[in-house]
Amino acid sequence: MIERARILDAGDPLAQYRDRFHVPEGVIYLDGNSLGCLPKATPDRLVEVVQGEWGEGLIRSWNAAGWIDLPQRVGAKIAPLIGAQPHEVIVADSVSVNLFKLISAALMMRPGRKVVLSEPGNFPTDIYMIEGLEAQGLAERGLASRENLIDALNDDVALLLLTHAHYKTGELFDMAALTEAAHQAGALVLWDLSHSGGALPIDLNACGADFAVGCGYKYFNGGPGAPAYAFIAERHHGDVRQPLSGWMGHARPFAFSDDYEPAPGVDRLLCGTPGILGLAALEVGVDLIAEIGIERLHAKSQALSEFFRQCLAEADLDMDLVSPSDPAKRGSQLSFRHPEAYAICQALIARGVIGDFRDPDILRFGFAPAYLRFADMAEAVRHLAEVLETGEWQRAEFRERAAVT
Amino acid sequence: MIERARILDAGDPLAQYRDRFHVPEGVIYLDGNSLGCLPKATPDRLVEVVQGEWGEGLIRSWNAAGWIDLPQRVGAKIAPLIGAQPHEVIVADSVSVNLFKLISAALMMRPGRKVVLSEPGNFPTDIYMIEGLEAQGLAERGLASRENLIDALNDDVALLLLTHAHYKTGELFDMAALTEAAHQAGALVLWDLSHSGGALPIDLNACGADFAVGCGYKYFNGGPGAPAYAFIAERHHGDVRQPLSGWMGHARPFAFSDDYEPAPGVDRLLCGTPGILGLAALEVGVDLIAEIGIERLHAKSQALSEFFRQCLAEADLDMDLVSPSDPAKRGSQLSFRHPEAYAICQALIARGVIGDFRDPDILRFGFAPAYLRFADMAEAVRHLAEVLETGEWQRAEFRERAAVT
């Protein structure tokens, strides 16, 4: 397999981009869907921001270095990668906080309806933010399994909130069909793009989506806890009111008025003072993904994961795939169920093959196409085969579950 | 004056600490109350976090580099500086977002009461977050002027929300007396320490405070848009429920359960994934302030501002002081009213004396005691006198108001 991998790498039009990232020596990193690698340009940019803009420019840099426009500037760069117009996307806060803003906004736009519908097993924070509004008495949490979602779209549903690519399995929702069904039922739709944005083409506006949020630290390589992005379709720009109405989302923040007046459009999603270090690092990652191009990234992502499966087959490893076998129906990951998933994951990490484990029994491999090679696939499968054949995962140090994984 | 200043600087026990900060050449920085200066240790720490922990450690650094505990670790370091126990303070999100969490929590703890009482002219975001909950139908905004606040504490008031040091005038509230009065009326109290934390000793627990929030980028020198801190008195740890119930505030985030269960104590104030770059930079600033010592900082802050007033008197500049003349009753700033405040501020900035302007007619000078010298006071007043005497503030470029200041 390693020979086939080398041929594929030699013909890979994205091969050159691996060198734009710092990939640690001796590591095969199959967890870029959890925390993306460091772009090599990021440290220099941060030195410039910290020493130049903060250290020398101080408070003047809010204008002189354009800090005040950074949330909009980075949002506008993300926009074409998710099928949005530049003025429909802004970077602010975390995915969780943006979920709260947009769920709240949807509930205010659908008075008389209280249900926010999602699926059980959605990424926890999505469900927990519905629960937060439930604790306030403003929402009712509705959960229906994938196959029953459309039937569950009744007159009580204000909002359908789904994660485009499932964090465990990578299974994709049909964004256009579900958005259409929700609209038919009079509900709005909020797409969480955390596990798909930056890895595959998304067309929010073609699908008629109302709202979206997404993560900066996975495929956009913005760094640990990078700020998140949020989208509001232009047709809703006048109607959205969200309760996290901080001063940076005011129409004239520096008038210091006692009365809140929302800024136009997506700017009203801003709340407190934006974190400039996080935003500056995210911009570097977004620029790089935009330069490589989302269509090419998607093509390589599919090729990588299909090659990984071929390597598994050739090694005669009969792993229990829980991701869709059709690459068009999954995000940039493959997940497998195994009763010893945790110990196997630990044994692989000890060998420098970093994937991750998701409770209770999922072994998850992410294929960040910007910096992975086909050779990494062949090598990862070789390690996996050795771990399974030697039974080294049975060693005590791999079986002991840490409190946090 | 400059001779007296030199004598004072020679006897200043904190003089050595100026060298621990990057203060730009030719700048007298009287705006550390808006954005603190860069500690010289910050760039190296960020390089370590970015290249070492993120670049090399990747996802493993959540445990190996202690990222997962950073919100608690930095919170515990801030705690003694504000009169709190280490487990009562956490760093998360922005001041605005934390205000929303704690106002919401207070409303849930006082069912049947809806009024959140503050003063007109409080920092806008404090008032706007009340308005956000008002838009949700959960709160009623109550505003009463300083002298009428205690009378306004009636049976409808769930929460008294005040900023300890006023952002424009620097005037301090009597934290103990107002907390006591609010409790007498059955209300809870939330103190915004943004303009006092890190500059003067605060004793939240001695005052019986319930909740507090504060800013990381002013006197704590955490960098532009640094994350904020939040305090919950231990006696409330079991009762607080807040609606921004994201996965990081879950008792077991990595169990990925569908059902939210709040983490113990202040940990439940966490929402999304914490921004590590911002947290790491903040930690450096907090460490430095803790090392210098809050009592010494306060003593120097008072000496600096009093010396500034002496310089003004000696230069025969009759400025209209709007800050309390008693240094015990104000934060680390002096503010003056002048009809041409904006133009004067611009003319001073052009000379390298950076203070700031607050709408409509306030000229505000902040005295960050960690890195300012008495000589800076004498020089700043000399420049102010020249700007006023020559009338150079009347030049067109200084009078033209920018959209954002």
Short mmCIF file of C-alpha atoms in Angstrom, two decimals, chain A residues 136 258, chain B residues 98-120 122-145 149 152-163 182 186-192 211:
data_model
loop_
_atom_site.label_atom_id
_atom_site.label_comp_id
_atom_site.label_asym_id
_atom_site.label_seq_id
_atom_site.Cartn_x
_atom_site.Cartn_y
_atom_site.Cartn_z
CA GLN A 136 -35.47 30.32 31.21
CA ASP A 258 -28.13 54.19 27.89
CA ASN B 98 -20.70 36.98 31.93
CA LEU B 99 -23.08 39.77 32.88
CA PHE B 100 -25.82 37.97 30.98
CA LYS B 101 -25.09 34.69 32.76
CA LEU B 102 -25.14 36.23 36.22
CA ILE B 103 -28.11 38.54 35.69
CA SER B 104 -30.03 35.50 34.42
CA ALA B 105 -28.91 33.44 37.41
CA ALA B 106 -30.03 36.14 39.82
CA LEU B 107 -33.46 36.38 38.18
CA MET B 108 -33.91 32.61 38.54
CA MET B 109 -32.91 32.85 42.21
CA ARG B 110 -35.46 35.58 42.90
CA PRO B 111 -38.67 34.34 41.25
CA GLY B 112 -41.44 36.91 41.33
CA ARG B 113 -38.97 39.80 41.14
CA LYS B 114 -38.06 41.13 37.71
CA VAL B 115 -36.30 44.44 38.21
CA VAL B 116 -32.57 44.65 37.65
CA LEU B 117 -31.54 47.96 39.13
CA SER B 118 -28.60 50.00 37.90
CA GLU B 119 -27.73 53.66 37.42
CA PRO B 120 -28.17 55.70 34.26
CA ASN B 122 -23.40 53.00 33.89
CA PHE B 123 -21.07 51.44 31.32
CA PRO B 124 -23.41 50.78 28.39
CA THR B 125 -22.90 47.05 28.08
CA ASP B 126 -24.10 46.54 31.67
CA ILE B 127 -27.36 48.28 30.88
CA TYR B 128 -27.68 46.64 27.46
CA MET B 129 -27.43 43.15 28.93
CA ILE B 130 -30.37 43.98 31.20
CA GLU B 131 -32.21 45.12 28.08
CA GLY B 132 -31.42 41.81 26.41
CA LEU B 133 -33.19 39.97 29.20
CA GLU B 134 -35.97 42.53 29.02
CA ALA B 135 -36.43 41.70 25.33
CA GLN B 136 -36.78 38.06 26.37
CA GLY B 137 -39.54 39.13 28.79
CA LEU B 138 -37.53 38.02 31.79
CA ALA B 139 -36.29 41.27 33.29
CA GLU B 140 -37.30 44.84 33.82
CA ARG B 141 -34.66 47.49 33.60
CA GLY B 142 -34.61 49.85 36.54
CA LEU B 143 -32.36 52.90 36.60
CA ALA B 144 -31.92 55.23 39.54
CA SER B 145 -29.29 57.89 40.07
CA LEU B 149 -30.40 53.90 44.47
CA ALA B 152 -35.22 52.34 44.65
CA LEU B 153 -34.44 48.99 46.28
CA ASN B 154 -37.98 47.73 46.67
CA ASP B 155 -39.65 44.30 46.61
CA ASP B 156 -39.51 44.09 42.82
CA VAL B 157 -35.74 44.28 42.64
CA ALA B 158 -34.08 40.93 42.01
CA LEU B 159 -30.60 42.28 41.42
CA LEU B 160 -28.57 45.42 41.96
CA LEU B 161 -25.99 45.70 39.16
CA LEU B 162 -23.36 48.40 39.58
CA THR B 163 -19.91 49.18 38.26
CA ALA B 182 -29.58 45.41 48.59
CA GLY B 186 -34.01 40.93 49.50
CA ALA B 187 -32.05 41.60 46.32
CA LEU B 188 -28.79 40.09 45.13
CA VAL B 189 -25.81 42.19 44.03
CA LEU B 190 -23.57 41.91 40.97
CA TRP B 191 -20.47 44.12 40.94
CA ASP B 192 -18.77 44.99 37.68
CA PHE B 211 -21.60 38.01 42.09
#
